[in-house]
XYZ file of C-alpha atoms in Angstrom:
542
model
C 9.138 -121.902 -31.210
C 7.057 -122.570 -28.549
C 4.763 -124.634 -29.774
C 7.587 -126.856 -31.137
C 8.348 -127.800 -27.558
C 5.627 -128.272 -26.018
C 5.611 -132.040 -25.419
C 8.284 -134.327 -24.660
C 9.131 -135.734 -28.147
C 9.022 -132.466 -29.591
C 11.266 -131.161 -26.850
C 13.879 -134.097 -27.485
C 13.643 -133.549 -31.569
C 14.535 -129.959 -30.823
C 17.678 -130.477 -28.335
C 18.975 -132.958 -30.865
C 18.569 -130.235 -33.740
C 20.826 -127.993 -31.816
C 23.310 -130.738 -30.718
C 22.948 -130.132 -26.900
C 21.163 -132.471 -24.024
C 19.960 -131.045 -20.535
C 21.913 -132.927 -17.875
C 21.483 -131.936 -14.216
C 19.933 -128.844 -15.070
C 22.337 -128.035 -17.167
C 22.643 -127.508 -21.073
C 25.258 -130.130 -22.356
C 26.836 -129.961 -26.063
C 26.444 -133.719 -27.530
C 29.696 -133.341 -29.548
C 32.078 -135.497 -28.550
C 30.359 -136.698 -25.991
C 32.351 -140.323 -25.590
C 29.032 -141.640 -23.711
C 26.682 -140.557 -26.035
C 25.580 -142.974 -28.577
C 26.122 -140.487 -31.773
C 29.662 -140.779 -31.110
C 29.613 -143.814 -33.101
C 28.184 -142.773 -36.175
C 30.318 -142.050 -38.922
C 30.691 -137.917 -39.415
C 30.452 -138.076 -43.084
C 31.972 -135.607 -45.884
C 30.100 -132.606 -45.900
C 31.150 -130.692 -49.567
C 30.010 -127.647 -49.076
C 31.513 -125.931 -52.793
C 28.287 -128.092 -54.073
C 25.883 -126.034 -52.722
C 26.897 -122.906 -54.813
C 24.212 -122.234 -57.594
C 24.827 -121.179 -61.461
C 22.782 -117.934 -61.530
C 20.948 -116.843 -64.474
C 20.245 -113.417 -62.964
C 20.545 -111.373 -59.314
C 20.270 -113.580 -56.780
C 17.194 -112.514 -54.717
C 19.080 -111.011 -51.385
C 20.803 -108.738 -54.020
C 17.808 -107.709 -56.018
C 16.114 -107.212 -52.622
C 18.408 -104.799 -52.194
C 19.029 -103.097 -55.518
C 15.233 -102.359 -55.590
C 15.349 -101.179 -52.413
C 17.517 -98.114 -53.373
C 20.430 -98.990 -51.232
C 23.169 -98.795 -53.940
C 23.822 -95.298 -55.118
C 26.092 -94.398 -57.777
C 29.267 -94.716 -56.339
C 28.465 -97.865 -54.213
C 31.120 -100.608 -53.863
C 30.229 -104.310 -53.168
C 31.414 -107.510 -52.011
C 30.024 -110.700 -52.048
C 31.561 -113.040 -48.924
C 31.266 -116.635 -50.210
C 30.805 -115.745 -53.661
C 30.316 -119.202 -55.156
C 30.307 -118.671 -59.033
C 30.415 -115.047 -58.830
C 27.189 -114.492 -60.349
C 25.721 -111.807 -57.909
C 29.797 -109.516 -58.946
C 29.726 -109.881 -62.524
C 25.674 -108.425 -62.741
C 26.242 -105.699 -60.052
C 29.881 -104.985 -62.181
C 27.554 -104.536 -65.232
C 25.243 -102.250 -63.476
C 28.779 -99.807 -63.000
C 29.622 -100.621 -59.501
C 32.917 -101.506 -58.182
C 32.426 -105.625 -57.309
C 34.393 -108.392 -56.379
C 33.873 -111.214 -53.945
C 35.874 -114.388 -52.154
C 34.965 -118.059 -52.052
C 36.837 -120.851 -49.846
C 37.097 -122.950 -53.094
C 35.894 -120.932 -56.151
C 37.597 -117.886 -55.424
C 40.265 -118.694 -52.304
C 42.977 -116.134 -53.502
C 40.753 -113.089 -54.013
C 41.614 -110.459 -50.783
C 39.063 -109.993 -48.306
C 38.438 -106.041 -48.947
C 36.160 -103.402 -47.482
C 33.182 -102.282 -49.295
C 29.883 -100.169 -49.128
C 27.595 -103.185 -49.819
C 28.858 -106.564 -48.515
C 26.782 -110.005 -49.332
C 26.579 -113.007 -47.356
C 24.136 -115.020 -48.835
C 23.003 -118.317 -48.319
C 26.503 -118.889 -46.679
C 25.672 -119.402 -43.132
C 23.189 -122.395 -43.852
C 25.665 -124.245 -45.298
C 28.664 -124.522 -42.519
C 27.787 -127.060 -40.614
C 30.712 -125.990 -38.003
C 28.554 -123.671 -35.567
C 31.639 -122.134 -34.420
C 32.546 -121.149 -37.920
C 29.388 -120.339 -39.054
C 29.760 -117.522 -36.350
C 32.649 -116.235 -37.803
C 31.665 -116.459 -41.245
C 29.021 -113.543 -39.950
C 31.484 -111.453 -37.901
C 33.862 -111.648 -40.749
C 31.863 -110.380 -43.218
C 30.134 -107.230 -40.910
C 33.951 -106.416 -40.832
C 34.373 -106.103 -43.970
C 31.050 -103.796 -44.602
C 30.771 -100.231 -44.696
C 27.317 -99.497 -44.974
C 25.290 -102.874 -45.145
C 25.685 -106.111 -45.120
C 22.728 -108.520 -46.257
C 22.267 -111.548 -44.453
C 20.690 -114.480 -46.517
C 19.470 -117.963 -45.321
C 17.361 -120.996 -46.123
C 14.058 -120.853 -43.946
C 12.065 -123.997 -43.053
C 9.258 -125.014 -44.663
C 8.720 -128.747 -45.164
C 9.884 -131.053 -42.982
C 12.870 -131.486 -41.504
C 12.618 -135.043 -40.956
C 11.519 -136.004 -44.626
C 14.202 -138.177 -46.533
C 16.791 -135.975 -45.247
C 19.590 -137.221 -42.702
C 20.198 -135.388 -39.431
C 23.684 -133.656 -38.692
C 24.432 -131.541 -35.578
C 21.601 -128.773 -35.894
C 21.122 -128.821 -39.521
C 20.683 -131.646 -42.465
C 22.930 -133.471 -44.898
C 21.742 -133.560 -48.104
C 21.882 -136.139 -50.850
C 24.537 -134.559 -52.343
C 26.517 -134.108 -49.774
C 26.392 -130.494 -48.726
C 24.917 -129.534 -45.080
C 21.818 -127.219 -44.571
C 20.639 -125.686 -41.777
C 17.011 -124.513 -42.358
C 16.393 -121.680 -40.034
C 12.759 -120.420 -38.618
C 12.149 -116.584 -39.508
C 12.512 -115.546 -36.009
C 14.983 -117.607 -35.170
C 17.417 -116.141 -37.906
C 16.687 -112.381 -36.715
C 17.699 -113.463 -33.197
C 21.187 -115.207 -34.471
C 21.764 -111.908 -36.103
C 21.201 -109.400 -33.736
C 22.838 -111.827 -30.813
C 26.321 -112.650 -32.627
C 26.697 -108.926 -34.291
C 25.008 -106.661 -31.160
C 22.448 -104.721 -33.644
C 18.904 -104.841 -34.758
C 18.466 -106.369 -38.315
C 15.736 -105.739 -40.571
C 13.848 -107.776 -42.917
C 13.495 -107.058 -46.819
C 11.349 -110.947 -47.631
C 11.806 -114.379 -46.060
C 14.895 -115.117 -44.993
C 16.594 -112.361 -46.119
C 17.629 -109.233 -43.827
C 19.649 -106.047 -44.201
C 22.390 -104.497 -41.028
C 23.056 -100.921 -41.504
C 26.534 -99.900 -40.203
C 25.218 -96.414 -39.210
C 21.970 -96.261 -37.131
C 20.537 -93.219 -38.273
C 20.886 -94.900 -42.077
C 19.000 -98.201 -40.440
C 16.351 -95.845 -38.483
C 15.787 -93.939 -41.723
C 15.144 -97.154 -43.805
C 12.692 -98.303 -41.491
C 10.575 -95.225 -41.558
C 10.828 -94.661 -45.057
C 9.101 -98.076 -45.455
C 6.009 -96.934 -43.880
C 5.977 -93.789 -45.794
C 2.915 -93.704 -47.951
C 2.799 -92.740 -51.263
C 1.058 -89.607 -51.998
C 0.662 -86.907 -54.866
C 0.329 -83.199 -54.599
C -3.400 -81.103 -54.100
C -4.756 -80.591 -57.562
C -4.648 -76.562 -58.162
C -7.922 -75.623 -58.237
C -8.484 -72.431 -58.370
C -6.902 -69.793 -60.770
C -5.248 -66.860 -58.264
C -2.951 -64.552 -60.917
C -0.482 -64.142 -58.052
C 0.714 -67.844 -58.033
C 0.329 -68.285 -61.995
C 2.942 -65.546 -61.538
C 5.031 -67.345 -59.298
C 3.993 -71.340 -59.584
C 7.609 -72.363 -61.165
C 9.588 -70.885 -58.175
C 6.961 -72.246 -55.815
C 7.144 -76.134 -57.568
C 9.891 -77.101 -55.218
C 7.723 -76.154 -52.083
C 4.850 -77.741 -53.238
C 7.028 -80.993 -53.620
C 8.615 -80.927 -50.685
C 5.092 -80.210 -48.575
C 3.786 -83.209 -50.539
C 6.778 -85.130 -50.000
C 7.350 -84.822 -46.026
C 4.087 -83.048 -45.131
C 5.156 -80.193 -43.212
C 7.053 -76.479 -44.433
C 10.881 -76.583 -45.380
C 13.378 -75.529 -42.974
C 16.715 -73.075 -43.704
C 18.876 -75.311 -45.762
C 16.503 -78.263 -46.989
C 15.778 -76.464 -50.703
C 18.034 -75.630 -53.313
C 16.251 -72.594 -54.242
C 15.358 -71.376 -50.476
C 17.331 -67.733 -51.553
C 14.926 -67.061 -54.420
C 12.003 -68.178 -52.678
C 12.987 -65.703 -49.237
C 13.873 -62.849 -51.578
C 10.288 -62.864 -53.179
C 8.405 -63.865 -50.169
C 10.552 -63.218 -46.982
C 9.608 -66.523 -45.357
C 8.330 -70.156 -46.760
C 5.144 -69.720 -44.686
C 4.255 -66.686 -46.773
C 5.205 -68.630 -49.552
C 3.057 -71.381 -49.103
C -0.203 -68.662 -48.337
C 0.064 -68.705 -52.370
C -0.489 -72.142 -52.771
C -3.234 -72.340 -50.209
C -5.160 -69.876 -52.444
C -4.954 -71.806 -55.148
C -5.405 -75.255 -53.702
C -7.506 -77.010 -51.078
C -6.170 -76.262 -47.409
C -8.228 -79.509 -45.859
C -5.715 -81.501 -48.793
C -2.912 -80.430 -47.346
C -4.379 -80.956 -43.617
C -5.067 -84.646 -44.927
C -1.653 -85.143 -46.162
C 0.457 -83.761 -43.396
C -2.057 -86.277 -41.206
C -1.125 -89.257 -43.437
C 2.404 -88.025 -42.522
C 2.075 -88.239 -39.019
C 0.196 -91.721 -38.897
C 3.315 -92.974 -41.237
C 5.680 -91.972 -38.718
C 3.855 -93.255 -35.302
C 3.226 -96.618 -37.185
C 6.759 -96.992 -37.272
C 7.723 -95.844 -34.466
C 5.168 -97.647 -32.075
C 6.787 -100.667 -33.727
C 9.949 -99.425 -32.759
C 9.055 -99.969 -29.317
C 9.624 -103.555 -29.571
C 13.589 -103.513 -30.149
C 14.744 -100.432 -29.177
C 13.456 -96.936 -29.805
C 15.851 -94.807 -31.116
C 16.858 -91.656 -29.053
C 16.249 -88.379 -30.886
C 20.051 -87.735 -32.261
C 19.675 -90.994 -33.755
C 17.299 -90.037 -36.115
C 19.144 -87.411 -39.827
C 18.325 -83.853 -39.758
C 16.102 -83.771 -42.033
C 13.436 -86.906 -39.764
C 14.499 -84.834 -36.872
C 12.307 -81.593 -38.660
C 9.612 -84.073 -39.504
C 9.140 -84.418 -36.006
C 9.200 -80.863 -35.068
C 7.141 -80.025 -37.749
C 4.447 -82.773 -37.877
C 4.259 -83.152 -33.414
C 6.143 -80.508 -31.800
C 8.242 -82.889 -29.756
C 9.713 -85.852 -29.890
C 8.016 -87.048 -26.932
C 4.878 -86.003 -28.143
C 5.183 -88.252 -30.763
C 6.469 -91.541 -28.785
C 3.303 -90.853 -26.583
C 0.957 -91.043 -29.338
C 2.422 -93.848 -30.666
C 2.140 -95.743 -27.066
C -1.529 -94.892 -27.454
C -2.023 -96.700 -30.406
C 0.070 -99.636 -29.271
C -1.983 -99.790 -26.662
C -5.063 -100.173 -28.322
C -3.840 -102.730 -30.513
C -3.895 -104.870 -27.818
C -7.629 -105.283 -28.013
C -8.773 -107.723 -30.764
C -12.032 -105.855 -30.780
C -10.659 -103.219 -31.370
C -8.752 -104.362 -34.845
C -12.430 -106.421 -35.403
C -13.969 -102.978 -35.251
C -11.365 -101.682 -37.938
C -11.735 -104.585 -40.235
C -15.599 -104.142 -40.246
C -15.590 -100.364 -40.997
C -13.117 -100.390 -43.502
C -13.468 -98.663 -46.923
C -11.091 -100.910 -48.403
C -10.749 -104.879 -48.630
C -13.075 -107.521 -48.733
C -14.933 -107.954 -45.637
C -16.180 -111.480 -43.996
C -17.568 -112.273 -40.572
C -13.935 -114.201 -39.692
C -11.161 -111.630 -42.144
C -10.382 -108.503 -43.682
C -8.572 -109.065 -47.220
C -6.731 -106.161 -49.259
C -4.573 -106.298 -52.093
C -0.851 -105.078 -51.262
C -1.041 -101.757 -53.173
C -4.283 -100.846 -50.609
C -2.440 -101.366 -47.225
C -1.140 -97.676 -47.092
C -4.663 -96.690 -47.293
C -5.751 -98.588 -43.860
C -6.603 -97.520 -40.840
C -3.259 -96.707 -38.601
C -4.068 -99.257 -36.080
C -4.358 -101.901 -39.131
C -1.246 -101.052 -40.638
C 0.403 -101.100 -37.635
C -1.024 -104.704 -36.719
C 0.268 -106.407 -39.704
C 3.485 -104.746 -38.949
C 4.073 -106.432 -36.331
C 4.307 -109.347 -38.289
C 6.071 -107.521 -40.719
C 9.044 -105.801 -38.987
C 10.198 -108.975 -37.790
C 9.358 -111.869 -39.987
C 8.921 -109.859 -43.061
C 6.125 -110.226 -45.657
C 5.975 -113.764 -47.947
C 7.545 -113.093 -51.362
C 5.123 -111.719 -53.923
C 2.285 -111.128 -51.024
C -0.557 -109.877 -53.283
C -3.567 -110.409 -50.728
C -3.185 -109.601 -46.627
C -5.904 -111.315 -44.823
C -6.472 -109.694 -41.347
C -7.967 -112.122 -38.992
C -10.738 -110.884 -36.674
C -11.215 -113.968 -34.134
C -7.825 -114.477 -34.032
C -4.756 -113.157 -33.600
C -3.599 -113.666 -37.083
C -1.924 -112.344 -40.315
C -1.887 -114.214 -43.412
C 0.337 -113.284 -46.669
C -1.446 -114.766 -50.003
C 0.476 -115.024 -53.410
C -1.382 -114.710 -56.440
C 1.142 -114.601 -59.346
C -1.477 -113.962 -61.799
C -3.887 -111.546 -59.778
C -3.511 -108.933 -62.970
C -4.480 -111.070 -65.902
C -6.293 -114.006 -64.825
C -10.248 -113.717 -63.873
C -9.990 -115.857 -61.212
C -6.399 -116.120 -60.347
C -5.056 -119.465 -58.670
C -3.634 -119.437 -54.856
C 0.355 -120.341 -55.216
C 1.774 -120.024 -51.708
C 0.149 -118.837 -48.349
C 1.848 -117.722 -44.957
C 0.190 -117.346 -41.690
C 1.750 -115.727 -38.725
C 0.081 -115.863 -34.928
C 1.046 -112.494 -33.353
C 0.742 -114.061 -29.931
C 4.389 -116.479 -30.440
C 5.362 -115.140 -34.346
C 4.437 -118.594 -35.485
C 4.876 -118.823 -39.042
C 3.038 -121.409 -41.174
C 3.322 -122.016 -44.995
C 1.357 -123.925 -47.601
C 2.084 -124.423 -51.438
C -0.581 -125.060 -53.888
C 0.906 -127.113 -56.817
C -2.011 -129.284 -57.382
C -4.933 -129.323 -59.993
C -7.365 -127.733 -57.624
C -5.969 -124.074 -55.707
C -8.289 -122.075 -54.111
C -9.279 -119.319 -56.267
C -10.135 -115.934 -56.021
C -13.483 -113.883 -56.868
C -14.710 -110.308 -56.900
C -11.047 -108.783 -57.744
C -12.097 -105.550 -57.090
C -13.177 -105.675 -53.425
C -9.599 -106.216 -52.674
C -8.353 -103.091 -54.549
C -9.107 -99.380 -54.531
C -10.907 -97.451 -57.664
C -7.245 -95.495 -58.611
C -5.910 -99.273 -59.634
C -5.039 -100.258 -62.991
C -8.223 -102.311 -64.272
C -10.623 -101.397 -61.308
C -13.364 -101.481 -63.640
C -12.775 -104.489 -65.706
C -12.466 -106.344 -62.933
C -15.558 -104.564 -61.391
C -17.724 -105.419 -64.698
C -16.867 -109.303 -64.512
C -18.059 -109.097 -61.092
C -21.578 -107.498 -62.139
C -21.467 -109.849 -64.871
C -20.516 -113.036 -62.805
C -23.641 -111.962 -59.831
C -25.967 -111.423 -62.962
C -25.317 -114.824 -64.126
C -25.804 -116.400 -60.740
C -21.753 -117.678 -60.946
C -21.383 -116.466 -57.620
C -24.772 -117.445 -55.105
C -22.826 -120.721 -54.243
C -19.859 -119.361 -52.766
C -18.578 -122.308 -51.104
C -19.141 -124.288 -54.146
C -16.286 -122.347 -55.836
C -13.319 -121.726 -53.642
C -11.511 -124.227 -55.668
C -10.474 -124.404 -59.608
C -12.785 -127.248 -59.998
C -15.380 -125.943 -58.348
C -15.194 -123.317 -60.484
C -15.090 -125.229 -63.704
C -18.128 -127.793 -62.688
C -20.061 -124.319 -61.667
C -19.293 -122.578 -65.264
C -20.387 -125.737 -66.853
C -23.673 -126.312 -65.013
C -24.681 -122.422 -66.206
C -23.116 -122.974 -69.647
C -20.669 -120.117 -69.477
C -17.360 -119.746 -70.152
C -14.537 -116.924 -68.855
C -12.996 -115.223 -71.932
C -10.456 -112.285 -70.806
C -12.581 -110.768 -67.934
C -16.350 -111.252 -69.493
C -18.576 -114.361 -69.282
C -19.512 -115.443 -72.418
C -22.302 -118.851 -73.893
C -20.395 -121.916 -74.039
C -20.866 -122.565 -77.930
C -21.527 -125.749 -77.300
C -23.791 -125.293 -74.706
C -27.563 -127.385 -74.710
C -29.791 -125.282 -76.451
C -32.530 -126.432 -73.782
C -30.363 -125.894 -71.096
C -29.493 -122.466 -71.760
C -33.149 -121.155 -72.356
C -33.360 -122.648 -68.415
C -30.690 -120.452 -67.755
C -31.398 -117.220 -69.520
C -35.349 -117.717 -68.428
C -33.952 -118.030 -64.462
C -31.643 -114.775 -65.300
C -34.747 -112.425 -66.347
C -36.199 -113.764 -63.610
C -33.293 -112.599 -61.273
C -33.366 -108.693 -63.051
C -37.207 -108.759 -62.104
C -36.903 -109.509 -58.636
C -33.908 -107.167 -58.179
């Protein structure tokens, strides 16, 4: 916010927005202040039933949530300021018990407890700080296990056609909005219910009633996904024994370290044939490759200090705060718990120094490389170095990542993350730009841009931002080769933009059909030997 007030004007602006004044070194409230000039303007009607929405489908808190994994089977929920009841009737389809209140759609419904409690887009609305406080508390006491906190996050202006109210907006139809930044949400959170929220997307955060569930959550979002070591080699000893031995195998890929007394379903079996899982896992090691399993339980351990070197920036949990079962990862994968908090202090540490992340941008594997970024698709950010992936969480854990973040752009120069939405990154060529946010990791600054216009920036060379194992590596790959054959791509400046794009296609008489470049069939027949004589003599001199 700091940035916000740092001159005068921006300073006043900001005071006003909250509805205080500084007086003697004091902080004032302007409300019924009988000096202060606002006094005098009307309060108008603020109908706040209006701003309830006729849903189609989940609303996007819930469906957060739901694809999160956070309702089991037996999961209750309640939505507090239910409007139209949308988000109860879908979750009631999906078997779960549901029901909800409103102040003026649903005022007789009982407040009740339940597993899953919703409070979405409810606080943005009240334009009564005082109630908007107890709209929160009122719904944490009525959750059991989470409660998801929804609100509307700025991104235009405030001062645009919209009338000021208090610290928040009136609308033209009547209904108040408060437009929150990121941070500034996260803080209201944690302040008014004493706990440490986390984000699932802009705007939209999750409090977990227990705080081993909530410390659990967290790790398990760093958790990379991996896949057992092939079997290689053909020992008769495990052929004999490879169905009993499937559940170690899964649970060594899964958590990257042996079981423990209690943590498999078939332990008995296993310790009657093999006395211990150590000796149990000697079979697979003869039939697969020991340095896999070494790599895995190592992407294990970088998971789990990524998260918990962020951790150091709210509060680090204390051992018994952690399940049994994260409590064995650490034994397993460090020895000690403070083993593992030192490591992670290293690498915080070193994070520190922008060189340092420079260094790691220009020796990655993976992403597309510039003098100024590092760019990687989404699906590639588990396959980072740890000290990347735990730089862009630290503008993850607390502002979250920009809905439908396809490209991550790692700034070298400068402190910086930025989240890139391509909708179509899968099917078109040379997808469009829809939405961009950029975070500074020195103040969490968060700034967005929307491209609705007829000339996005585009995106080339697909594949650079993707590893081989995704779906359509090599088509993508192929239009590249095609594209650099054709010369499409020696003006790179030329075609950042749509346009660009189009006027370059045009001047080399291609076109883009599916992912190949193809003659424009109406292409000058003069023109085109030009073109094809310039492209032989590219292949010579390559």
């Amino acid at each position: 916010i700091y940035r916000t007030i740092g001159t005068r004007e921006g300073w006043q602006q900001y005071l006003a927005r909250k509805g205080v004044e500084i007086r003697d070194h004091r902080i004032v409230s302007i409300e019924g202040d009988q000096e202060n000039p606002l006094e005098f303007v009307p309060i108008p009607k603020i109908e706040r039933h209006k701003a309830a929405l006729v849903r189609r489908s989940l609303s996007r808190p819930v469906k957060l949530v739901l694809e999160a994994g956070l309702f089991s089977e037996n999961t209750t929920f309640f939505d507090y300021g239910c409007g139209y009841g949308g988000d109860i009737e879908r979750i009631g389809e999906k078997g779960h018990e549901s029901s909800g209140w409103d102040p003026y759609y649903s005022p007789d419904t009982p407040l009740k407890e339940a597993d899953i409690v919703n409070l979405g887009y409810i606080i943005n609305v009240i334009e009564c700080q005082r109630e908007r406080r107890q709209s929160l508390v009122n719904a944490w006491e009525l959750t059991g296990q989470v409660l998801i906190v929804a609100a509307q996050i700025l991104i235009d202006d405030r001062d645009r056609g919209i009338v000021a109210y208090g610290d928040g907006i009136i609308t033209n139809r009547n209904t108040f909005q408060k437009y929150y930044e990121q941070e500034e949400l996260k803080v209201y959170i944690d302040q008014v219910l004493g706990v440490n929220s986390i984000p699932l997307d802009i705007g939209v955060y999750v409090v977990f009633r227990d705080e081993s569930q909530g410390e659990n959550f967290r790790a398990s979002r760093f958790r990379s996904r991996l896949t057992s070591p092939r079997i290689c080699t053909q020992v008769k000893r495990f052929e004999d024994y490879e169905q009993l031995l499937q559940p170690v195998i899964k649970f060594v890929s899964d958590r990257g370290r042996l079981p423990v007394l209690g943590e498999l379903a078939n332990e008995d079996e296993i310790r009657a044939e093999f006395g211990t899982f150590k000796k149990a896992f000697k079979i697979i090691l003869q039939a697969t490759d020991p340095e896999d399993w070494e790599k895995l339980a190592d992407r294990r351990r970088q998971d789990f200090l990524v998260y918990l070197a962020l951790s150091q920036f709210s509060r680090r949990p204390k051992l018994s705060q952690y399940s049994e079962v994260v409590r064995n990862d650490i034994k397993g994968l460090f020895g000690s718990y403070k083993k593992a908090c030192a490591l992670a202090d290293i690498m915080l540490y070193s994070m520190g120094n922008l060189e340092v992340i420079a260094d790691c941008c220009s020796n990655s594997p993976v992403g597309q490389r510039s003098s100024h970024s590092l760019g990687v698709h989404i699906s590639a950010l588990e396959k980072l170095d740890p000290l990347l992936r735990l730089y862009e969480g630290c503008a993850n854990r607390t502002l979250g990542r920009l809905a439908g973040t396809t490209i991550i752009k790692f700034h070298v120069k400068k402190p910086k993350i930025t989240y890139l939405f391509y909708p179509d990154f899968d099917t078109d060529p040379h997808p469009a730009l829809d939405t961009q946010m950029e975070i500074d990791l020195r103040d969490l600054h968060v700034t967005y841009q929307s491209y609705d216009g007829p000339n996005p920036p585009i995106l080339h060379r697909k594949q650079a931002y993707i590893t081989p194992e995704y779906p359509n590596y090599e088509t993508f790959a192929k239009l590249t080769r095609q594209e650099e054959d054709w010369g499409l791509l020696d003006n790179y400046r030329a075609i950042q933009t749509r346009l660009g794009w189009l006027k370059c296609l045009e001047e080399h008489c291609a076109e883009i059909k599916g992912h190949r470049v193809y003659w424009r069939t109406d292409a000058d027949p003069y023109r085109r030997k030009l073109i094809e004589s310039a492209r032989r003599a590219r292949k010579k001199k390559h």
